[in-house]
PDB file of C-alpha atoms in Angstrom:
ATOM      1  CA  UNK A 209     -91.672  -5.092 -22.769  1.00 62.00           C
ATOM      2  CA  UNK A 210     -95.357  -4.196 -22.572  1.00 63.00           C
ATOM      3  CA  UNK A 211     -94.742  -1.988 -19.531  1.00 69.00           C
ATOM      4  CA  UNK A 212     -92.722   0.668 -21.436  1.00 70.00           C
ATOM      5  CA  UNK A 213     -94.792   0.358 -24.630  1.00 75.00           C
ATOM      6  CA  UNK A 214     -98.094   1.268 -22.966  1.00 75.00           C
ATOM      7  CA  UNK A 215     -97.112   4.759 -21.715  1.00 75.00           C
ATOM      8  CA  UNK A 216     -95.334   5.405 -25.019  1.00 77.00           C
ATOM      9  CA  UNK A 217     -98.494   4.661 -27.002  1.00 80.00           C
ATOM     10  CA  UNK A 218    -100.767   6.640 -24.668  1.00 81.00           C
ATOM     11  CA  UNK A 219     -98.441   9.651 -24.692  1.00 81.00           C
ATOM     12  CA  UNK A 220     -98.285   9.760 -28.475  1.00 85.00           C
ATOM     13  CA  UNK A 221    -102.082   9.382 -28.774  1.00 85.00           C
ATOM     14  CA  UNK A 222    -102.612  12.213 -26.293  1.00 81.00           C
ATOM     15  CA  UNK A 223    -100.161  14.424 -28.143  1.00 83.00           C
ATOM     16  CA  UNK A 224    -101.883  13.724 -31.472  1.00 86.00           C
ATOM     17  CA  UNK A 225    -105.278  14.635 -30.000  1.00 86.00           C
ATOM     18  CA  UNK A 226    -103.857  17.890 -28.650  1.00 85.00           C
ATOM     19  CA  UNK A 227    -102.345  18.783 -32.031  1.00 87.00           C
ATOM     20  CA  UNK A 228    -105.590  17.957 -33.874  1.00 87.00           C
ATOM     21  CA  UNK A 229    -107.594  20.146 -31.494  1.00 87.00           C
ATOM     22  CA  UNK A 230    -105.044  23.011 -31.616  1.00 85.00           C
ATOM     23  CA  UNK A 231    -104.584  22.883 -27.863  1.00 82.00           C
ATOM     24  CA  UNK A 232    -102.680  25.935 -26.540  1.00 84.00           C
ATOM     25  CA  UNK A 233    -100.217  23.889 -24.490  1.00 84.00           C
ATOM     26  CA  UNK A 234     -98.916  21.695 -27.335  1.00 84.00           C
ATOM     27  CA  UNK A 235     -95.319  22.864 -26.841  1.00 86.00           C
ATOM     28  CA  UNK A 236     -95.328  22.011 -23.146  1.00 85.00           C
ATOM     29  CA  UNK A 237     -97.045  18.703 -23.834  1.00 84.00           C
ATOM     30  CA  UNK A 238     -94.522  17.871 -26.557  1.00 87.00           C
ATOM     31  CA  UNK A 239     -91.680  18.356 -24.106  1.00 86.00           C
ATOM     32  CA  UNK A 240     -93.321  16.042 -21.559  1.00 83.00           C
ATOM     33  CA  UNK A 241     -94.072  13.386 -24.160  1.00 84.00           C
ATOM     34  CA  UNK A 242     -90.501  13.577 -25.453  1.00 86.00           C
ATOM     35  CA  UNK A 243     -89.119  12.965 -21.962  1.00 84.00           C
ATOM     36  CA  UNK A 244     -91.529  10.070 -21.425  1.00 79.00           C
ATOM     37  CA  UNK A 245     -90.444   8.466 -24.690  1.00 82.00           C
ATOM     38  CA  UNK A 246     -86.749   8.871 -23.862  1.00 81.00           C
ATOM     39  CA  UNK A 247     -87.258   7.330 -20.406  1.00 76.00           C
ATOM     40  CA  UNK A 248     -89.207   4.383 -21.768  1.00 75.00           C
ATOM     41  CA  UNK A 249     -86.741   3.801 -24.613  1.00 79.00           C
ATOM     42  CA  UNK A 250     -83.973   3.660 -21.993  1.00 73.00           C
ATOM     43  CA  UNK A 251     -86.048   1.069 -20.134  1.00 70.00           C
ATOM     44  CA  UNK A 252     -86.467  -0.979 -23.318  1.00 74.00           C
ATOM     45  CA  UNK A 253     -82.718  -0.781 -23.872  1.00 70.00           C
ATOM     46  CA  UNK A 254     -82.080  -2.132 -20.360  1.00 66.00           C
ATOM     47  CA  UNK A 255     -84.554  -4.959 -20.968  1.00 68.00           C
ATOM     48  CA  UNK A 256     -82.851  -5.869 -24.248  1.00 67.00           C
ATOM     49  CA  UNK A 257     -79.473  -5.756 -22.514  1.00 67.00           C
ATOM     50  CA  UNK A 258     -80.638  -8.091 -19.746  1.00 65.00           C
ATOM     51  CA  UNK A 259     -82.039 -10.635 -22.195  1.00 64.00           C
ATOM     52  CA  UNK A 260     -78.886 -10.435 -24.287  1.00 65.00           C
ATOM     53  CA  UNK A 261     -76.667 -11.024 -21.254  1.00 64.00           C
ATOM     54  CA  UNK A 262     -78.836 -13.933 -20.094  1.00 61.00           C
ATOM     55  CA  UNK A 263     -78.835 -15.554 -23.533  1.00 63.00           C
ATOM     56  CA  UNK A 264     -75.070 -15.213 -23.984  1.00 65.00           C
ATOM     57  CA  UNK A 265     -73.802 -16.431 -20.614  1.00 68.00           C
ATOM     58  CA  UNK A 266     -72.490 -19.569 -22.308  1.00 66.00           C
ATOM     59  CA  UNK A 267     -70.441 -17.540 -24.791  1.00 71.00           C
ATOM     60  CA  UNK A 268     -67.672 -16.723 -22.356  1.00 75.00           C
ATOM     61  CA  UNK A 269     -63.963 -16.090 -22.865  1.00 85.00           C
ATOM     62  CA  UNK A 270     -62.272 -17.082 -19.598  1.00 89.00           C
ATOM     63  CA  UNK A 271     -58.989 -15.443 -18.681  1.00 92.00           C
ATOM     64  CA  UNK A 272     -56.800 -15.224 -15.612  1.00 95.00           C
ATOM     65  CA  UNK A 273     -58.296 -12.500 -13.396  1.00 95.00           C
ATOM     66  CA  UNK A 274     -56.900 -11.083 -10.154  1.00 96.00           C
ATOM     67  CA  UNK A 275     -60.009 -10.859  -8.007  1.00 96.00           C
ATOM     68  CA  UNK A 276     -59.285  -7.864  -5.765  1.00 95.00           C
ATOM     69  CA  UNK A 277     -58.091  -5.752  -8.703  1.00 94.00           C
ATOM     70  CA  UNK A 278     -61.177  -6.634 -10.771  1.00 94.00           C
ATOM     71  CA  UNK A 279     -63.540  -5.813  -7.910  1.00 94.00           C
ATOM     72  CA  UNK A 280     -61.800  -2.511  -7.176  1.00 93.00           C
ATOM     73  CA  UNK A 281     -62.127  -1.530 -10.851  1.00 91.00           C
ATOM     74  CA  UNK A 282     -65.890  -2.168 -10.670  1.00 91.00           C
ATOM     75  CA  UNK A 283     -66.230  -0.287  -7.381  1.00 92.00           C
ATOM     76  CA  UNK A 284     -64.712   2.851  -8.888  1.00 89.00           C
ATOM     77  CA  UNK A 285     -68.010   3.419 -10.707  1.00 83.00           C
ATOM     78  CA  UNK A 286     -69.833   3.506  -7.372  1.00 87.00           C
ATOM     79  CA  UNK A 287     -67.368   5.366  -5.173  1.00 86.00           C
ATOM     80  CA  UNK A 288     -68.491   8.687  -6.671  1.00 86.00           C
ATOM     81  CA  UNK A 289     -71.905   8.151  -5.047  1.00 87.00           C
ATOM     82  CA  UNK A 290     -71.539   9.918  -1.697  1.00 87.00           C
ATOM     83  CA  UNK A 291     -74.464   7.976  -0.284  1.00 91.00           C
ATOM     84  CA  UNK A 292     -72.492   4.727  -0.527  1.00 92.00           C
ATOM     85  CA  UNK A 293     -69.998   3.702   2.159  1.00 93.00           C
ATOM     86  CA  UNK A 294     -67.988   0.960   0.451  1.00 94.00           C
ATOM     87  CA  UNK A 295     -65.251  -1.113   2.083  1.00 95.00           C
ATOM     88  CA  UNK A 296     -63.178  -3.753   0.281  1.00 96.00           C
ATOM     89  CA  UNK A 297     -61.213  -6.090   2.545  1.00 95.00           C
ATOM     90  CA  UNK A 298     -58.914  -8.627   0.894  1.00 94.00           C
ATOM     91  CA  UNK A 299     -58.059 -11.129   3.622  1.00 94.00           C
ATOM     92  CA  UNK A 300     -56.026 -12.909   0.966  1.00 90.00           C
ATOM     93  CA  UNK A 301     -54.789 -10.448  -1.684  1.00 90.00           C
ATOM     94  CA  UNK A 302     -53.834 -11.358  -5.242  1.00 94.00           C
ATOM     95  CA  UNK A 303     -56.060 -14.431  -5.561  1.00 96.00           C
ATOM     96  CA  UNK A 304     -56.727 -15.369  -9.187  1.00 96.00           C
ATOM     97  CA  UNK A 305     -59.584 -17.132 -10.968  1.00 96.00           C
ATOM     98  CA  UNK A 306     -60.336 -18.161 -14.538  1.00 95.00           C
ATOM     99  CA  UNK A 307     -63.426 -16.247 -15.629  1.00 93.00           C
ATOM    100  CA  UNK A 308     -64.692 -13.998 -18.378  1.00 90.00           C
ATOM    101  CA  UNK A 309     -63.676 -10.578 -17.039  1.00 91.00           C
ATOM    102  CA  UNK A 310     -66.634  -8.759 -18.592  1.00 87.00           C
ATOM    103  CA  UNK A 311     -69.028 -11.307 -17.121  1.00 89.00           C
ATOM    104  CA  UNK A 312     -67.478 -10.931 -13.668  1.00 93.00           C
ATOM    105  CA  UNK A 313     -67.984  -7.189 -13.973  1.00 89.00           C
ATOM    106  CA  UNK A 314     -71.615  -7.763 -14.958  1.00 88.00           C
ATOM    107  CA  UNK A 315     -72.156 -10.086 -11.989  1.00 92.00           C
ATOM    108  CA  UNK A 316     -70.699  -7.582  -9.515  1.00 92.00           C
ATOM    109  CA  UNK A 317     -72.575  -4.695 -11.109  1.00 88.00           C
ATOM    110  CA  UNK A 318     -75.894  -6.548 -10.864  1.00 88.00           C
ATOM    111  CA  UNK A 319     -75.328  -7.255  -7.166  1.00 91.00           C
ATOM    112  CA  UNK A 320     -74.256  -3.692  -6.405  1.00 91.00           C
ATOM    113  CA  UNK A 321     -77.132  -2.200  -8.385  1.00 87.00           C
ATOM    114  CA  UNK A 322     -79.602  -4.329  -6.429  1.00 86.00           C
ATOM    115  CA  UNK A 323     -78.120  -2.985  -3.204  1.00 89.00           C
ATOM    116  CA  UNK A 324     -78.301   0.622  -4.426  1.00 89.00           C
ATOM    117  CA  UNK A 325     -81.955   0.203  -5.430  1.00 86.00           C
ATOM    118  CA  UNK A 326     -82.840  -1.534  -2.153  1.00 85.00           C
ATOM    119  CA  UNK A 327     -81.336   1.400  -0.247  1.00 86.00           C
ATOM    120  CA  UNK A 328     -83.014   4.198  -2.181  1.00 82.00           C
ATOM    121  CA  UNK A 329     -84.977   5.350   0.876  1.00 83.00           C
ATOM    122  CA  UNK A 330     -81.940   5.302   3.179  1.00 84.00           C
ATOM    123  CA  UNK A 331     -79.645   8.217   3.932  1.00 86.00           C
ATOM    124  CA  UNK A 332     -76.580   5.990   3.790  1.00 91.00           C
ATOM    125  CA  UNK A 333     -75.898   2.571   2.306  1.00 92.00           C
ATOM    126  CA  UNK A 334     -73.041   0.474   3.654  1.00 94.00           C
ATOM    127  CA  UNK A 335     -71.425  -2.189   1.476  1.00 95.00           C
ATOM    128  CA  UNK A 336     -68.725  -4.468   2.870  1.00 96.00           C
ATOM    129  CA  UNK A 337     -66.890  -6.801   0.474  1.00 96.00           C
ATOM    130  CA  UNK A 338     -64.522  -9.461   1.771  1.00 97.00           C
ATOM    131  CA  UNK A 339     -62.223 -11.630  -0.367  1.00 97.00           C
ATOM    132  CA  UNK A 340     -60.739 -14.741   1.180  1.00 96.00           C
ATOM    133  CA  UNK A 341     -59.428 -18.184   0.329  1.00 96.00           C
ATOM    134  CA  UNK A 342     -61.092 -21.352   1.543  1.00 95.00           C
ATOM    135  CA  UNK A 343     -59.321 -24.464   0.330  1.00 94.00           C
ATOM    136  CA  UNK A 344     -59.193 -24.282  -3.439  1.00 95.00           C
ATOM    137  CA  UNK A 345     -61.913 -21.655  -3.613  1.00 97.00           C
ATOM    138  CA  UNK A 346     -62.052 -17.875  -3.662  1.00 97.00           C
ATOM    139  CA  UNK A 347     -64.931 -16.497  -1.599  1.00 97.00           C
ATOM    140  CA  UNK A 348     -66.296 -13.041  -2.343  1.00 96.00           C
ATOM    141  CA  UNK A 349     -68.699 -12.017   0.418  1.00 96.00           C
ATOM    142  CA  UNK A 350     -70.864  -8.939  -0.147  1.00 95.00           C
ATOM    143  CA  UNK A 351     -72.824  -7.541   2.810  1.00 95.00           C
ATOM    144  CA  UNK A 352     -75.195  -4.573   2.935  1.00 93.00           C
ATOM    145  CA  UNK A 353     -77.432  -2.772   5.417  1.00 92.00           C
ATOM    146  CA  UNK A 354     -80.510  -2.424   3.191  1.00 89.00           C
ATOM    147  CA  UNK A 355     -83.153  -4.196   5.226  1.00 82.00           C
ATOM    148  CA  UNK A 356     -82.810  -7.734   3.962  1.00 78.00           C
ATOM    149  CA  UNK A 357     -84.987  -9.953   1.793  1.00 81.00           C
ATOM    150  CA  UNK A 358     -88.308 -11.325   3.134  1.00 76.00           C
ATOM    151  CA  UNK A 359     -88.034 -14.984   4.087  1.00 78.00           C
ATOM    152  CA  UNK A 360     -90.871 -15.921   1.734  1.00 73.00           C
ATOM    153  CA  UNK A 361     -88.842 -14.672  -1.247  1.00 79.00           C
ATOM    154  CA  UNK A 362     -85.361 -15.983  -0.444  1.00 75.00           C
ATOM    155  CA  UNK A 363     -85.756 -19.296  -2.276  1.00 75.00           C
ATOM    156  CA  UNK A 364     -86.836 -17.550  -5.484  1.00 76.00           C
ATOM    157  CA  UNK A 365     -84.429 -14.648  -5.915  1.00 77.00           C
ATOM    158  CA  UNK A 366     -82.168 -16.459  -8.412  1.00 75.00           C
ATOM    159  CA  UNK A 367     -85.127 -17.649 -10.512  1.00 75.00           C
ATOM    160  CA  UNK A 368     -85.312 -16.075 -14.004  1.00 63.00           C
ATOM    161  CA  UNK A 369     -88.058 -13.434 -14.362  1.00 56.00           C
ATOM    162  CA  UNK A 370     -88.658 -13.223 -10.601  1.00 53.00           C
ATOM    163  CA  UNK A 371     -88.728  -9.640  -9.372  1.00 59.00           C
ATOM    164  CA  UNK A 372     -90.396  -7.525  -6.704  1.00 53.00           C
ATOM    165  CA  UNK A 373     -89.911  -4.359  -8.772  1.00 55.00           C
ATOM    166  CA  UNK A 374     -92.502  -2.689 -11.001  1.00 48.00           C
ATOM    167  CA  UNK A 375     -89.989  -2.473 -13.850  1.00 50.00           C
ATOM    168  CA  UNK A 376     -87.137  -4.570 -15.174  1.00 52.00           C
ATOM    169  CA  UNK A 377     -86.902  -8.195 -16.208  1.00 51.00           C
ATOM    170  CA  UNK A 378     -86.114 -10.084 -13.023  1.00 59.00           C
ATOM    171  CA  UNK A 379     -82.984 -11.449 -14.695  1.00 67.00           C
ATOM    172  CA  UNK A 380     -80.313  -9.646 -12.668  1.00 72.00           C
ATOM    173  CA  UNK A 381     -79.663 -12.335 -10.048  1.00 85.00           C
ATOM    174  CA  UNK A 382     -80.376 -15.141 -12.528  1.00 85.00           C
ATOM    175  CA  UNK A 383     -77.574 -13.708 -14.668  1.00 86.00           C
ATOM    176  CA  UNK A 384     -75.326 -13.670 -11.577  1.00 90.00           C
ATOM    177  CA  UNK A 385     -76.024 -17.353 -10.946  1.00 91.00           C
ATOM    178  CA  UNK A 386     -75.464 -18.256 -14.608  1.00 90.00           C
ATOM    179  CA  UNK A 387     -72.118 -16.446 -14.713  1.00 90.00           C
ATOM    180  CA  UNK A 388     -70.958 -18.062 -11.463  1.00 93.00           C
ATOM    181  CA  UNK A 389     -71.912 -21.543 -12.660  1.00 92.00           C
ATOM    182  CA  UNK A 390     -70.312 -20.957 -16.078  1.00 91.00           C
ATOM    183  CA  UNK A 391     -67.045 -20.284 -14.230  1.00 92.00           C
ATOM    184  CA  UNK A 392     -67.428 -23.484 -12.166  1.00 94.00           C
ATOM    185  CA  UNK A 393     -68.623 -21.684  -9.057  1.00 96.00           C
ATOM    186  CA  UNK A 394     -71.771 -20.848  -7.119  1.00 94.00           C
ATOM    187  CA  UNK A 395     -73.566 -17.858  -5.682  1.00 94.00           C
ATOM    188  CA  UNK A 396     -75.948 -17.943  -2.748  1.00 93.00           C
ATOM    189  CA  UNK A 397     -77.732 -15.797  -0.235  1.00 91.00           C
ATOM    190  CA  UNK A 398     -75.692 -16.535   2.864  1.00 87.00           C
ATOM    191  CA  UNK A 399     -77.755 -14.545   5.341  1.00 85.00           C
ATOM    192  CA  UNK A 400     -80.591 -12.025   5.433  1.00 84.00           C
ATOM    193  CA  UNK A 401     -82.479 -10.310   8.239  1.00 84.00           C
ATOM    194  CA  UNK A 402     -84.078  -6.957   9.027  1.00 83.00           C
ATOM    195  CA  UNK A 403     -80.713  -5.186   8.906  1.00 87.00           C
ATOM    196  CA  UNK A 404     -79.423  -6.403   5.557  1.00 90.00           C
ATOM    197  CA  UNK A 405     -78.241  -9.273   3.370  1.00 92.00           C
ATOM    198  CA  UNK A 406     -75.033 -11.192   2.760  1.00 93.00           C
ATOM    199  CA  UNK A 407     -74.328 -12.785  -0.629  1.00 94.00           C
ATOM    200  CA  UNK A 408     -71.478 -15.207  -1.212  1.00 96.00           C
ATOM    201  CA  UNK A 409     -69.822 -15.789  -4.579  1.00 96.00           C
ATOM    202  CA  UNK A 410     -67.566 -18.850  -4.651  1.00 97.00           C
ATOM    203  CA  UNK A 411     -65.164 -19.391  -7.568  1.00 97.00           C
ATOM    204  CA  UNK A 412     -62.488 -22.040  -8.120  1.00 96.00           C
ATOM    205  CA  UNK A 413     -59.054 -20.585  -7.549  1.00 95.00           C
ATOM    206  CA  UNK A 414     -56.701 -20.760 -10.528  1.00 91.00           C
ATOM    207  CA  UNK A 415     -53.754 -23.143 -10.052  1.00 77.00           C
ATOM    208  CA  UNK A 416     -55.134 -24.320  -6.722  1.00 59.00           C
TER     209      UNK A 416
END
């Protein structure tokens, strides 16, 4: 929270000094300060949202969810991004799980957003999602081509407040793990190397 507050305070102090000294560029400065405040308020809102999601993982309302349909609905938000090459492959279509649908959406969104941010410097980001059955479990395997996660960090990525970013809360993957466990499942980093990473979400299949 301190990260957004500091530039907000400094910007307002600078603006006040400029107004008090009748600086000629007050209008231009006001516009810049306004944009800074809006950006930092958005960041505070995201932080509050992350903490709220993390705190309320246990308050779930499980329902019967068809996995491929739920994932496709989430992917629609990302298919408009021409930089993303997304493929959804349902080896076993129509598999169902008992999970809070909004929480499943949050889990998938957190994973996809991490991939998008990891691939910011790339011309194209490839995301392959596979859905398959393994015994009484539904496996959702998400692979990307965004350079992978350093080996020294792989054991810590699901730890609350751990992040390699200069902003954010480090709760994204911790929320993913909490949601998966709340639904009786698991999430893990299945593989990572210099080319990309593979995450696996495993959920108990309904009526297995």
